[in-house]
Structure formats: structure tokens, C-alpha cells
Coordinates of C-alpha atoms in Angstrom, one line a residue:
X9 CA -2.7 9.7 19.1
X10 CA -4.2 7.1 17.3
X11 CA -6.1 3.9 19.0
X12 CA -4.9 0.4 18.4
X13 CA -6.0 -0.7 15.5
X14 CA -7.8 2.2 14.3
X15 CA -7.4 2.3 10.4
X16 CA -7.6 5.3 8.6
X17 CA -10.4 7.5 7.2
X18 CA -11.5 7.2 3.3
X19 CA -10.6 10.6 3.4
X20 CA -8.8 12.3 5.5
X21 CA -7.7 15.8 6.3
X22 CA -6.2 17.3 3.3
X23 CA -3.2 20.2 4.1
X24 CA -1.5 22.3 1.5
X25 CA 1.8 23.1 1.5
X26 CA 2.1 26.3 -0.7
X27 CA 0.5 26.5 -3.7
X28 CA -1.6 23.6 -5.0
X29 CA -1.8 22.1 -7.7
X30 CA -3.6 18.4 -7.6
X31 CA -5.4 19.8 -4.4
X32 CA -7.0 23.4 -6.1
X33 CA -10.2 24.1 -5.5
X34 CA -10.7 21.4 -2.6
X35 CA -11.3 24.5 -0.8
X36 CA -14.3 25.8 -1.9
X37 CA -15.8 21.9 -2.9
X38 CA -15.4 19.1 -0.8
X39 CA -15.9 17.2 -4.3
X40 CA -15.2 18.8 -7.7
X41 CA -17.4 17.7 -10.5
X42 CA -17.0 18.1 -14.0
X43 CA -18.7 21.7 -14.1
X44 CA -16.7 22.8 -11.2
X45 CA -13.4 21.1 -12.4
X46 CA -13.1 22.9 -15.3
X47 CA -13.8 26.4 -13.3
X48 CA -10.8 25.2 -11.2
X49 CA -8.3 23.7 -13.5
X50 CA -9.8 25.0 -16.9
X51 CA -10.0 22.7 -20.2
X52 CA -7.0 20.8 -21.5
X53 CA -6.8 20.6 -24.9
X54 CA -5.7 17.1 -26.5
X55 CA -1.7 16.5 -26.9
X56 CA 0.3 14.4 -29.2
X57 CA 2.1 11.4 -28.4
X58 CA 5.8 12.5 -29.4
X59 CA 5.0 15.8 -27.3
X60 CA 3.3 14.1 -24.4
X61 CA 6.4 11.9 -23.9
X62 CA 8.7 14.8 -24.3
X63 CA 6.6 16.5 -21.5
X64 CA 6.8 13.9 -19.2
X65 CA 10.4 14.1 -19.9
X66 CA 11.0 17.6 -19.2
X67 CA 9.2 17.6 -15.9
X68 CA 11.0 14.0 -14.8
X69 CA 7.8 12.3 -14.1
X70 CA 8.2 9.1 -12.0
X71 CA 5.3 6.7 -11.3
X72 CA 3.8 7.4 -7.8
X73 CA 2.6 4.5 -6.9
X74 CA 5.9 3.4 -5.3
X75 CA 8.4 2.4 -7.8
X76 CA 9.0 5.4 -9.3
X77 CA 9.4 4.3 -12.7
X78 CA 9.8 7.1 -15.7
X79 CA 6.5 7.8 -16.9
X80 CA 8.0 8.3 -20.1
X81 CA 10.0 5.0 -20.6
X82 CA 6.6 3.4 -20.0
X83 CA 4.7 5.3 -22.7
X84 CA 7.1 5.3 -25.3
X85 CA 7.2 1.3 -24.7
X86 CA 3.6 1.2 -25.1
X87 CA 3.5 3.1 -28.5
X88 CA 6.3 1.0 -30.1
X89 CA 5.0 -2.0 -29.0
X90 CA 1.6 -1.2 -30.2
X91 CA 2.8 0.2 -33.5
X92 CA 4.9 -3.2 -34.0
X93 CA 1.8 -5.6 -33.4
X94 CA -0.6 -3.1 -35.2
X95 CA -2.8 -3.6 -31.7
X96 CA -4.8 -0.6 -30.2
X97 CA -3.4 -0.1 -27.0
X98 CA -4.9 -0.1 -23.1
X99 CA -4.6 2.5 -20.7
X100 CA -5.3 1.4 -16.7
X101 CA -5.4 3.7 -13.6
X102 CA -4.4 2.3 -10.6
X103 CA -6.7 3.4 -8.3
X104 CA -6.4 0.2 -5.7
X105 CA -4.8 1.0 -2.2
X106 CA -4.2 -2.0 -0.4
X107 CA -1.8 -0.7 2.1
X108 CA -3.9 0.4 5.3
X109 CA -1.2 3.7 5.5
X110 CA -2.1 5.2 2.2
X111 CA -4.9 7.5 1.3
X112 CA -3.7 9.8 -1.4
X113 CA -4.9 8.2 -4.3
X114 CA -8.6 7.6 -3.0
X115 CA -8.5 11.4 -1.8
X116 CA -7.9 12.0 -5.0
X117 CA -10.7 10.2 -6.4
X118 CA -13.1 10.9 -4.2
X119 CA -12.5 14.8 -4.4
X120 CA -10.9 15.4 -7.8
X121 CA -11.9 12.5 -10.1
X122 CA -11.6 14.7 -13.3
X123 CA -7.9 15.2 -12.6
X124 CA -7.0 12.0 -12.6
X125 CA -9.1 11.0 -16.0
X126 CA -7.9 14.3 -17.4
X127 CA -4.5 12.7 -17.4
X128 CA -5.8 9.4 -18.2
X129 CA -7.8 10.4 -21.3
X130 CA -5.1 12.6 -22.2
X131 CA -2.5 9.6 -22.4
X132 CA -4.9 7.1 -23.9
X133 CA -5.7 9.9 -27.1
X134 CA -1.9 9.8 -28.1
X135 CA -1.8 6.3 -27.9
X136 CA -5.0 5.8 -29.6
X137 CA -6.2 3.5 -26.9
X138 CA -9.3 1.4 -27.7
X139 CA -10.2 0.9 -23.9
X140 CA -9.5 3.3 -20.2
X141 CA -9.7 1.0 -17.3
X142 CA -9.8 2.5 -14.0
X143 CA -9.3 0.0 -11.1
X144 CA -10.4 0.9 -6.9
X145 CA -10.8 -0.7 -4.0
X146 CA -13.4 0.8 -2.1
X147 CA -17.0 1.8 -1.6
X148 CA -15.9 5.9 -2.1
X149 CA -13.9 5.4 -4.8
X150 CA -16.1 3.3 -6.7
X151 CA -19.2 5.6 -6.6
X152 CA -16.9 8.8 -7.1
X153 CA -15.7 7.3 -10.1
X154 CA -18.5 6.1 -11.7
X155 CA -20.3 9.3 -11.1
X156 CA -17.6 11.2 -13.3
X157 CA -17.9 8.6 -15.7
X158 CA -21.3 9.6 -15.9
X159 CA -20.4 13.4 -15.9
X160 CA -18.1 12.5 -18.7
X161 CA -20.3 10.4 -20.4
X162 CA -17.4 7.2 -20.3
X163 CA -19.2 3.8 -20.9
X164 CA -18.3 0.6 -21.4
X165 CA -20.7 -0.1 -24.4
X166 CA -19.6 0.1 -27.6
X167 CA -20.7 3.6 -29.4
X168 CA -20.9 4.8 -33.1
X169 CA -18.2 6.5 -33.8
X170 CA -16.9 6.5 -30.4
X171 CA -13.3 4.4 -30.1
X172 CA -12.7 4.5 -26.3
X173 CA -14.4 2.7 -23.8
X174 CA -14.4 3.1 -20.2
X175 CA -14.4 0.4 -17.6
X176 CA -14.3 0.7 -13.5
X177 CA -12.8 -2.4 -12.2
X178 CA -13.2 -3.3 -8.6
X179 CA -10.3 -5.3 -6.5
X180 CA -9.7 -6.5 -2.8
X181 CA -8.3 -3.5 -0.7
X182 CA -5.1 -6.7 -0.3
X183 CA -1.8 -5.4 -0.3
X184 CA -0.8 -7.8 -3.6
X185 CA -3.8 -6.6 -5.5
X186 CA -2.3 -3.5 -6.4
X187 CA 0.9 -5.2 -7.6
X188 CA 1.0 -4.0 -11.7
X189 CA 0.1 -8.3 -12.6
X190 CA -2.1 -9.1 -10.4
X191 CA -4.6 -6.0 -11.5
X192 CA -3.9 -6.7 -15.1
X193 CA -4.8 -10.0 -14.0
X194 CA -8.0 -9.1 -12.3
X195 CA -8.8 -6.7 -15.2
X196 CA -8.9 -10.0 -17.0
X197 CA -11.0 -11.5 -15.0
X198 CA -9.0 -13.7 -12.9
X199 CA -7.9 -13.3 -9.5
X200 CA -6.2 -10.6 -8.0
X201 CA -3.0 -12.1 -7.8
X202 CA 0.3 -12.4 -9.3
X203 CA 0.3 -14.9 -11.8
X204 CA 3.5 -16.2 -10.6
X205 CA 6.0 -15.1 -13.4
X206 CA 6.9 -11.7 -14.5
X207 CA 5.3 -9.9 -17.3
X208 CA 5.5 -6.8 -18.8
X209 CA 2.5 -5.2 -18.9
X210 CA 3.4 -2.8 -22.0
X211 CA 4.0 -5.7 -23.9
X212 CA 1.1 -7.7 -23.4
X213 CA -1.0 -6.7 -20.4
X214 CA -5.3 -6.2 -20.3
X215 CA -6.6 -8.9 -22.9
X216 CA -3.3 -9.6 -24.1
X217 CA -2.7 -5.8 -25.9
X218 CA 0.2 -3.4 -24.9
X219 CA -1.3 -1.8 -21.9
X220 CA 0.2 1.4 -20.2
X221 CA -0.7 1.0 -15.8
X222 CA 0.1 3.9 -13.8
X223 CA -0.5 5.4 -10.5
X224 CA -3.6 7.8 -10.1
X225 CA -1.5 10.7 -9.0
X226 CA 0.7 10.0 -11.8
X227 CA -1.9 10.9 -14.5
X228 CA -3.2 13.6 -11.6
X229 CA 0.5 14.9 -12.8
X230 CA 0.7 14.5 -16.1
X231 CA -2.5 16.5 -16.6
X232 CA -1.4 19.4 -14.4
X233 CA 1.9 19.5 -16.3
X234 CA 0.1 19.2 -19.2
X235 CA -1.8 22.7 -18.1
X236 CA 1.1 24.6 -16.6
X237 CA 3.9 23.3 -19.5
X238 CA 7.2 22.5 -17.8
X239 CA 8.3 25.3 -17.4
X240 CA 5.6 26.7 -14.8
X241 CA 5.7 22.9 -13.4
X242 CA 9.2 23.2 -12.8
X243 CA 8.9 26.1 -10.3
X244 CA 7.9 24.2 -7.8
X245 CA 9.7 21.3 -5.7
X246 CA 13.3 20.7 -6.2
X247 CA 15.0 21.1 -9.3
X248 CA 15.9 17.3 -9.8
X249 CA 12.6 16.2 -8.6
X250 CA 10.4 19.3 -10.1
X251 CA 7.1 19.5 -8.8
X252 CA 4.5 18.6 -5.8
X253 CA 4.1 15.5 -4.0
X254 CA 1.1 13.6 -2.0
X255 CA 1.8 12.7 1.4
X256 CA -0.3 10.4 3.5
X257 CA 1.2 11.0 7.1
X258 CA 0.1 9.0 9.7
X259 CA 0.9 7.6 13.1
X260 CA 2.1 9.3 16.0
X261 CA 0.1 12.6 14.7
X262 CA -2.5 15.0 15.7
X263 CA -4.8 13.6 13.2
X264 CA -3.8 11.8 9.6
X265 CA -3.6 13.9 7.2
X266 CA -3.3 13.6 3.4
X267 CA -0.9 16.9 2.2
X268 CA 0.4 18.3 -1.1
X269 CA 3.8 19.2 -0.5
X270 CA 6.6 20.4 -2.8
X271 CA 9.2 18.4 -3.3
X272 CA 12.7 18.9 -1.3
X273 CA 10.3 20.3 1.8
X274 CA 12.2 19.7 5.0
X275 CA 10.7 16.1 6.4
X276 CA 10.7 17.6 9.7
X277 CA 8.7 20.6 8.6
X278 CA 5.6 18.3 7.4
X279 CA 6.1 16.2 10.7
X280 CA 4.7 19.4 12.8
X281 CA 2.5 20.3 10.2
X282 CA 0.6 17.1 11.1
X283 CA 1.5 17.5 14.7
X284 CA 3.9 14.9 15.3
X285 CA 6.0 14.8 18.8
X286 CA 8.5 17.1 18.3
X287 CA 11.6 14.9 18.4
X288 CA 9.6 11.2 17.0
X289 CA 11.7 8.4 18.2
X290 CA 11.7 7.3 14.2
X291 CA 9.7 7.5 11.0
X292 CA 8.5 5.0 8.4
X293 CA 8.9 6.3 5.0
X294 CA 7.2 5.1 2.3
X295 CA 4.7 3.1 4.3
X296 CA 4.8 -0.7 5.0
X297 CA 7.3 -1.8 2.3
X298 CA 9.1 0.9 3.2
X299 CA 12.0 1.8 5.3
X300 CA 12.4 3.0 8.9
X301 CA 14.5 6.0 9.8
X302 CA 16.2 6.8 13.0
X303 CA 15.3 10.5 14.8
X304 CA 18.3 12.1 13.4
X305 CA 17.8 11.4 10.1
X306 CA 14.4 12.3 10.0
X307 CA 15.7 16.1 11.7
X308 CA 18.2 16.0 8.4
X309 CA 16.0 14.5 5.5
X310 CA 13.6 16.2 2.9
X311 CA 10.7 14.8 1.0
X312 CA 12.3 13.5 -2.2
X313 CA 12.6 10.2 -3.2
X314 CA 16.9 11.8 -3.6
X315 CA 16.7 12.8 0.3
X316 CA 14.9 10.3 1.7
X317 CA 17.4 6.7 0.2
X318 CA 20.4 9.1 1.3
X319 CA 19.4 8.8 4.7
X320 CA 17.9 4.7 4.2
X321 CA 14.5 6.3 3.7
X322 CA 12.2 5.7 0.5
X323 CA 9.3 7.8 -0.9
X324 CA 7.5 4.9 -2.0
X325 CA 3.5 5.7 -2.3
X326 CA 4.2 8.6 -0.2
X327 CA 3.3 7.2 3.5
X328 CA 4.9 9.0 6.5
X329 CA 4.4 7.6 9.7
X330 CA 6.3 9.0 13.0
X331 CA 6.3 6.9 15.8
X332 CA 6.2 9.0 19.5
X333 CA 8.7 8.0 22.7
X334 CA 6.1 6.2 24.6
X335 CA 5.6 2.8 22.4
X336 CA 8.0 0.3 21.4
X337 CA 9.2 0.8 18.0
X338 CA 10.3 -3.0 17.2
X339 CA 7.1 -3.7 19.0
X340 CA 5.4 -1.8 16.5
X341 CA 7.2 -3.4 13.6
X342 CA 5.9 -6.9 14.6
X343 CA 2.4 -5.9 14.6
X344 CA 3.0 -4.9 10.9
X345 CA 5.1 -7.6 10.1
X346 CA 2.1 -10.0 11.1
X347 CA -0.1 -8.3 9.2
X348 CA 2.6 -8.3 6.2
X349 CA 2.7 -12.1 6.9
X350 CA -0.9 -12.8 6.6
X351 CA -1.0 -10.5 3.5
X352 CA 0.6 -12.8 1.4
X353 CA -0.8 -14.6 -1.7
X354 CA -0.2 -17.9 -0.4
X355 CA 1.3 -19.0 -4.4
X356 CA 5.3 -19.0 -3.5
X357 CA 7.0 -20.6 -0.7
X358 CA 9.9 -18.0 0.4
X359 CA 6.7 -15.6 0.8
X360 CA 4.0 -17.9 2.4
X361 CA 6.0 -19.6 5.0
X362 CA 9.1 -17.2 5.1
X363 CA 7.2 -13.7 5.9
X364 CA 5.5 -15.6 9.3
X365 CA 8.7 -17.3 10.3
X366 CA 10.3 -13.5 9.5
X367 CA 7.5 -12.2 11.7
X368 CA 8.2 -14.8 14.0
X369 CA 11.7 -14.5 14.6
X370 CA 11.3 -10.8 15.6
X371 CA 8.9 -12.2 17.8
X372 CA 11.1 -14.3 19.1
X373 CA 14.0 -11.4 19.8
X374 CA 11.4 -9.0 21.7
X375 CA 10.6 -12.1 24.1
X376 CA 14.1 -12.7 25.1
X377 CA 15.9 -14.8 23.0
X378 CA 19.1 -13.1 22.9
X379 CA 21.8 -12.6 20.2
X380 CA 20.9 -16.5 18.7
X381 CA 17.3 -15.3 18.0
X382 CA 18.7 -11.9 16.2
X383 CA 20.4 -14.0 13.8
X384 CA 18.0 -16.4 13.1
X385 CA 15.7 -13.6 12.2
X386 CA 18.4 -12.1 9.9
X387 CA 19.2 -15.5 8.1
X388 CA 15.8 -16.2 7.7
X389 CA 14.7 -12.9 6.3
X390 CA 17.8 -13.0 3.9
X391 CA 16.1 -16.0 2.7
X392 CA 12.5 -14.7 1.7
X393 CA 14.1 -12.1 0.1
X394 CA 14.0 -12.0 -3.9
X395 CA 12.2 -14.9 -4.4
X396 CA 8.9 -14.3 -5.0
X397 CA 6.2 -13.9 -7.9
X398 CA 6.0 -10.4 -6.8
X399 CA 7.8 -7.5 -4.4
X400 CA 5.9 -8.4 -1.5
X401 CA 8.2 -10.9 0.6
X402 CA 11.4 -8.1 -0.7
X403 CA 8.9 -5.3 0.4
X404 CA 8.3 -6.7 3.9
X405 CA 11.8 -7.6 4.2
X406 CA 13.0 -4.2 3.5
X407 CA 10.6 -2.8 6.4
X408 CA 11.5 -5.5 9.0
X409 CA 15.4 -5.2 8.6
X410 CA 14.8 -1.8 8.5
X411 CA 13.7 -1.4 12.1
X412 CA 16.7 -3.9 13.3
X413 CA 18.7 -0.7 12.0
X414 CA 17.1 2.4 12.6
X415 CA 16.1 1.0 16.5
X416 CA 19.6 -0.1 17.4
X417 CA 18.9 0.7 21.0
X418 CA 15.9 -0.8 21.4
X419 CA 17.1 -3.8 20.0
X420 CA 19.9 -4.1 22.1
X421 CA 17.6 -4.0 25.5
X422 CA 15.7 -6.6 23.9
X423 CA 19.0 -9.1 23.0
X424 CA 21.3 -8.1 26.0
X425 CA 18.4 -7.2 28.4
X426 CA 14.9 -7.5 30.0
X427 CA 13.1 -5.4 26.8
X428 CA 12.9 -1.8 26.4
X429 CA 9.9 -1.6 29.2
X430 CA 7.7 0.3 26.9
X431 CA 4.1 -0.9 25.9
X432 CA 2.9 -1.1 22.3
X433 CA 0.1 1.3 21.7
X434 CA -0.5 0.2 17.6
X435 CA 0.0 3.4 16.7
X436 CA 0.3 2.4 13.2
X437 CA -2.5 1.6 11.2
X438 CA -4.0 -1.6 10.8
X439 CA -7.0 -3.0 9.0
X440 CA -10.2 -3.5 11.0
X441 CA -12.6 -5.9 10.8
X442 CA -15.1 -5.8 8.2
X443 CA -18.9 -5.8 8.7
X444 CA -21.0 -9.4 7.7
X445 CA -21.4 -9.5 3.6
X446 CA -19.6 -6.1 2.9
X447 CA -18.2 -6.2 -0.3
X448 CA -14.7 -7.9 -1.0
X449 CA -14.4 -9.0 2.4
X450 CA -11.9 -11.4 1.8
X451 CA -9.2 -8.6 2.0
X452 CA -9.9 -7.9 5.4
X453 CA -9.9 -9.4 8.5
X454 CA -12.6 -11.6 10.0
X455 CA -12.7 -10.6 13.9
X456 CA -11.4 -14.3 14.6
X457 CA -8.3 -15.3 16.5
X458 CA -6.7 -19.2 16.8
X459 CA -6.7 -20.1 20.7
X460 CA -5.4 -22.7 21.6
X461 CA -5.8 -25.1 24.7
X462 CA -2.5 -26.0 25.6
X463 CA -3.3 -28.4 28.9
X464 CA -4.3 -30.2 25.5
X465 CA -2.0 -29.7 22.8
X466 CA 0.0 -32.7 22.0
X467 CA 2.4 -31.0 19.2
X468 CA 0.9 -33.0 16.1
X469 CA 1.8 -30.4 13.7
X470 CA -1.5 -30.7 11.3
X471 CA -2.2 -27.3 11.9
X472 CA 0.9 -25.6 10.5
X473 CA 0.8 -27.6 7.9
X474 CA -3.2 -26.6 7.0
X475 CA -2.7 -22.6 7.6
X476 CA 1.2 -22.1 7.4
X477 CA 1.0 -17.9 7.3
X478 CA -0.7 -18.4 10.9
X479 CA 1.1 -21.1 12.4
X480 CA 4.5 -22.4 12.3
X481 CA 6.3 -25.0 14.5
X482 CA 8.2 -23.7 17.6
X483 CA 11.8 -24.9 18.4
X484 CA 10.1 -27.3 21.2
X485 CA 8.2 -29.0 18.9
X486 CA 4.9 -27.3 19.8
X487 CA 2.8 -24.8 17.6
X488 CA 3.4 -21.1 17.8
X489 CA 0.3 -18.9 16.8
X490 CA 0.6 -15.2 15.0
X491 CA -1.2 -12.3 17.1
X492 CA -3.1 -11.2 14.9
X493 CA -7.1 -11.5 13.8
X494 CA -7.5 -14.5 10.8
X495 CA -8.0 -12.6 7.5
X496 CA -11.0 -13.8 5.9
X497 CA -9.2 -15.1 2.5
X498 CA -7.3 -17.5 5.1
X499 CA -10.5 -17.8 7.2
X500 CA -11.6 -21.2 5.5
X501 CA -8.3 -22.9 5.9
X502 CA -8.1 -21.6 9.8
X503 CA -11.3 -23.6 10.2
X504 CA -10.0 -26.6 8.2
X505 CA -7.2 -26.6 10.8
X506 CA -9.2 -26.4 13.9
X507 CA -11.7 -29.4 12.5
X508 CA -7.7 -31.1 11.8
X509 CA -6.3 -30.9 15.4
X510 CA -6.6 -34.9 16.8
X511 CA -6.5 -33.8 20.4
X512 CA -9.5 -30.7 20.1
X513 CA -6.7 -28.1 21.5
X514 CA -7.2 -25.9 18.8
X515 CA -10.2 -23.2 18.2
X516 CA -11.4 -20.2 16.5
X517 CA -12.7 -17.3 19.5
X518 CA -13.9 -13.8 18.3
X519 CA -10.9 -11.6 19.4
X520 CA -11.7 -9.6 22.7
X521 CA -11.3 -5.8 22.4
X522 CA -7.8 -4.6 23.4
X523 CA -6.6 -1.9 25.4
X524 CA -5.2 1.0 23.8
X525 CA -1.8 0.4 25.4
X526 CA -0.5 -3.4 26.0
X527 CA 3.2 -4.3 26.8
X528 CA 5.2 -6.2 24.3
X529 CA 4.5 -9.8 24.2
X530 CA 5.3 -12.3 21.7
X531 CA 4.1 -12.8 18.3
X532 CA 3.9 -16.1 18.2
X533 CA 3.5 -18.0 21.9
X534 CA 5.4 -20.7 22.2
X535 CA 3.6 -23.1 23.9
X536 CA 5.1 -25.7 26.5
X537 CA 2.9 -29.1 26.7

């Protein structure tokens, strides 16, 4: 099983579940290159933009990046809105994986680059797009994509008669920097951030032009559809959801995995594939704005996004994550919830202060609070939820009253009784800290907790109000602290808070190294003065 706090490779293991399609030739290459690409998948000749939306059609392509928005919708709005303004359009890749339980799209371009710009290039052709941004997060990605840019000879520079350009854009591995406004936003070179009101993106996204963003394995899609026809595509996966899926499954497994699947595969099928416990006490689909299931549903389900919300499940970005009988599930939840907390962009209130008084409350149930504590959490999260610049406070709500439902159990030891008497082992991935001056190190976290010296404490308050995603006031008056390592894009503030305390109580200590297995304790301590 996985340590505490041990994130996930770049790339992980990659299984196949019958016949592949975005994972041929990984096989024989543990990278294909353009030479060895077109041996594999052969050459894909260029496609018009009436038939290329009638394709995506035909083979019901939804965006895989966790929406699941029709691929077809979105280019079709593009074209007409580019036709209207008499604007060449943009074409973006999103490439960026924030969440730390999804590896699909960086397996994908660090071992099959030319897929995913085959289906690119293939969509920015019919549109007659004048620039193909591509945006990462990591050190892999990057260099895998800017050598198939190379192989490809793709440049940024402006070429006789060449019209497309080619840009790689690098963002904070953040949850909210993969949010479709905040990477147009960084595109443009601003922050990677929502810019706090909704915009559509195929109306006026990259410098201002009608701009079609999609998930990497969505244009990995299109250009195997494109290949196959839909026909041949439609053999595989179930017939309302036609076609092969990416799966990152993590957690209570053998070893994380990234696996092509058809779609309609029995859940429980790819759970033993990746060598979960035979009967897991629960499974988070869709990864960390996505939903828990309960054991019997996850025995039922299948991998489709159909499947999966009959049973309260989501596909999402295709993160599964079975959780074994030996930890605590809500005490798993909490752990993620704090990190979901700290994640947030800091720019609206509901999501700022609501997501660490969410995390909070849960804390609050597993230390004994009893059925006043369950509601508070319920009232509170109700609260944060749909009132954001982006889906990250709905997202973390979804996943934390998700767990009050699919743990029902659990959650009763913890309101009626003493707990469930089960440790937390952080079985689910979290990030680690990053090295001194690694690149966008603001995403991750710094190694540094907030201690606090509470023979001193007098209950001022000035440090909730400085770092409010970290500290929040307890019902006594006194500060209550989140569990977690300070982020370094909340690292400056931290310190801001500690230099702010009038009675010195307050500190930052490099965190000590934690067992693998600790019991359930509390979020946020409450401290008595």
C-alpha cells in the first residue's frame, strides 16, 4: 500500500485492457517519437471542419478532462464565432494536472506526444487556427513536448508561408490552474487563476480570439477516431459511451497504475487489475472533486460516466482510488479536504474561508462532537457551495458530502460513539514537498507547519484574519490550526501572521516526518488557553 503522503509517479505503470488504442505501441517504446509514431498509428490525413464535427458526433466525444462536455458543441461554437468576427481562431491543449490523483494526461505526453498534437493539429486545420497552444505542469511534460515540437518542426516564430504557430505554456501543478479561465488567463500572461467571472472561452478566450480548450486525451481521441472512422471506434466500449477510457487508479493498490480501459468495463474488474483488496471499504471516483462510493456500489458499477452517477459515482478526469478496511475513510477525506482547503485561489469568500471551515467541521465530527457538529458541517458546506469564480469550492463540496454518505457507518461511531478505532494511513495521494528553487514551487507545499504555543496564546485572532485558509477561530474563542504543511503560495502570509501574533505564541517549524499509520486526530486543534 501506499506511504503517507507519497504522491504519485510522473509516470506510472501503464495496463491495457483489451485492445489499445491511445496506448499502442507503448509496448515496444517507452516513448514514441515522430518516426516511431507514425510506424504505430500510421499518417492521418487532414479533415474538414463540417466532417470533423460530424465525427466527433458519431463517436459521442465528451471532454475528458472532467466535465465531459461535447467535443462537438465546442467546435462548432468556435467556427461560428470565428466566422462571425472574421477572427482566426486558437486551439489550446490542456495538458496541466493539478490534482495530485491524476496521471493520464502527462502519461500521455510523456509517451505519446504525437497523438495528442495529431488531434490537436488536426482540429486547429479545420478551423484555420492562426496559433496551437499546449499548456503542462511539469518538468516531463515540458521537455516531452517540446521535443515533438521539435520533431514536428512547431515554433512559435512567425514563418513564410507558415500560418500556425505553436506555443508550450507552463502553469503551477495547482488544482485551479487547470480550470478552462484561469489557463486562458495564464496563456495571456496573467496569473493562473480565475478571473473571477465566467467567460466563454469560444467566444473570446487566448488574446481575446475564439479559442477551442480541450483535454489532452480528448484530441488523443479525436485523432484515433479520426484513423479508425466511427465505425471501427464504435466497437469498442459501450454503445452509448463508444470507445476507450484512461484510468489513473490509485490508492489502496498494488502499485498506481495508469490503464486504457473500454468503456462499460466492470469497475470491480479494473480494481483487481490494479490489485486493490478484494472487497475495498469504498472508492473515490473521479478523483478529489469527485464522489465517494460505498463497497456495494463499487461490486455493481462500470466505468462510464452513465454507470458511475447511477450509483453517486462520477468519471470526472478518470481517477479511481479504493480505499482498504484498515484506515479510516472520513479520516481520509479530511486529509484531502485540507489540502482542498489550502488549494484555493484565495479571490472569493465562500471558497477562501468556507472550504477550511468545511474541512474544519469534519474535523470537528471525527473528534467527538456529536450530531451538533454533523450539522454544522452540512450547513456550512451548503454554504460554500455555488458561489465561487470557479468549480473548486462546488468540487470540494461534492467530495466532502460525498464521504458523509457513502461512510454512513463510520460516521455514526464518530457522532454516537468513541470513533471508528482505525488509524489513518494517507493512503490517498498528496503533494510532497518541493525541493529549494524548483520551478513553480508556489503550487506545492513548503515542508512548514503553524505550531503554536498555547501556555501563550491569548486568543487575539490576528492570525486568522492574516492566513484565513490555515486558521480559523474555534468555538472557545481560540485559534484552530489545519494539519497540513503551509503551501508555498500561502507561505508569505503564514509568516506575516507569525511576525502578527502580540503574545509570540505563534511559529512556523519544519514538519517532522510521520509515521506511516497515525490515529485520527483533529484537523484543526482546538486550543484551550
Amino acid at each position: 500500500m501506499n506511504d503517507r503522503n507519497t504522491p504519485l509517479p510522473d509516470v506510472p505503470h501503464v495496463v491495457t485492457v483489451g485492445l489499445p488504442h491511445l496506448t499502442r505501441g507503448f509496448e515496444t517504446a517507452d516513448r514514441l517519437n515522430l518516426a516511431t509514431h507514425l510506424k504505430v498509428h500510421g499518417p492521418l490525413a487532414p479533415v474538414s471542419g463540417e466532417r470533423l464535427v460530424a465525427l466527433a458526433e458519431e463517436v459521442r466525444l465528451l471532454g475528458r478532462g472532467g466535465a465531459g462536455f461535447p467535443f462537438a458543441r465546442k467546435l462548432r461554437t468556435v467556427a461560428k464565432s470565428a466566422v462571425r468576427r472574421g477572427v482566426q481562431p486558437v486551439v489550446v491543449v490542456n495538458a496541466s494536472e493539478g490534482e495530485p490523483a491524476c496521471r493520464k494526461d502527462t502519461v500521455l505526453i510523456n509517451r505519446a506526444p504525437h497523438l495528442v498534437l495529431d488531434g490537436a493539429l488536426l482540429a486547429a486545420e479545420a478551423l484555420g487556427a492562426r496559433l496551437l497552444v499546449v499548456a503542462v505542469t511539469r518538468d516531463s511534460t515540458e521537455a516531452s513536448l517540446r521535443d515533438a515540437f521539435d520533431e514536428r518542426g512547431l515554433t512559435d516564430r512567425r514563418i513564410r508561408n507558415r500560418g500556425l504557430r505553436a506555443r508550450v505554456v507552463r502553469t503551477p501543478e495547482r488544482m485551479v490552474s487547470g480550470e478552462a479561465s484561469a489557463m486562458i488567463r495564464a496563456v495571456n500572461g496573467g496569473p493562473a487563476l480565475p478571473p473571477g467571472r465566467r467567460e466563454r472561452a469560444a467566444e473570446s478566450g487566448v488574446s481575446g480570439a475564439p479559442t477551442l480548450l480541450s483535454n489532452a486525451e480528448t484530441y488523443a481521441q479525436l485523432a484515433v477516431a479520426a484513423r479508425l472512422g466511427p465505425h471501427r471506434y464504435a466497437r469498442t466500449g459501450a454503445p452509448d459511451e463508444p470507445g476507450t477510457i484512461l484510468l489513473t487508479v490509485s490508492g489502496a493498490v498494488a502499485r498506481p497504475v495508469v490503464m486504457e480501459a473500454p468503456s462499460g468495463v466492470p469497475l470491480g474488474y479494473v480494481l483487481r487489475l490494479a490489485g486493490a483488496p478484494p472487497l475495498p471499504q469504498g472508492v473515490l471516483t473521479g478523483g478529489y472533486h469527485g464522489s465517494w462510493i460505498d463497497a456495494h456500489a463499487a461490486h455493481d458499477a462500470a466505468v462510464s460516466r452513465a454507470s458511475l452517477a447511477s450509483f453517486g459515482g462520477a468519471l470526472g478526469a478518470g481517477a479511481l482510488l479504493p480505499i482498504g478496511a484498515e484506515t479510516c475513510p472520513l479520516g481520509e477525506s479530511l486529509r484531502v479536504a485540507n489540502w482542498l482547503a489550502a488549494e484555493s485561489a484565495g479571490q472569493c469568500g465562500p471558497c477562501r474561508l468556507g472550504l477550511p471551515a468545511a474541512a474544519g467541521g469534519l474535523s470537528d465530527v471525527l473528534d467527538g462532537g456529536g450530531q451538533a457538529a454533523l450539522e454544522a458541517l452540512r450547513e456550512v458546506s451548503q454554504t460554500a457551495k455555488g458561489r465561487g469564480a470557479c468549480k473548486h469550492p462546488d468540487g470540494s463540496v461534492r467530495f466532502l458530502l460525498s464521504a458523509l454518505h457513502a461512510f454512513t457507518d463510520d460516521l455514526a461511531a464518530h457522532v454516537l460513539g468513541g470513533g471508528c478505532g482505525r488509524p489513518t494511513t494517507g493512503v490517498l495521494p498528496l503533494p510532497a514537498p518541493v525541493r529549494h528553487g524548483a520551478r513553480h514551487q508556489e503550487s506545492a507545499a513548503s515542508g512548514e507547519k503553524l505550531e503554536v504555543d498555547w501556555t501563550l496564546c491569548q486568543g487575539h485572532g490576528l492570525c486568522a484574519d492574516v492566513v484565513p485558509e490555515l486558521i480559523r477561530m474555534g468555538h472557545d474563542g481560540f485559534p484552530a490550526f489545519a494539519d497540513t504543511s503551509v503551501p508555498l503560495h500561502l507561505h508569505d502570509r503564514a509568516r506575516r501572521a507569525v511576525r502578527r501574533c502580540p503574545a509570540l505564541a505563534l511559529r512556523l517549524e519544519r514538519s517532522r516526518a510521520e509515521s506511516t499509520a497515525i490515529m485520527p486526530r483533529k484537523f484543526l486543534e482546538q486550543g484551550r488557553g
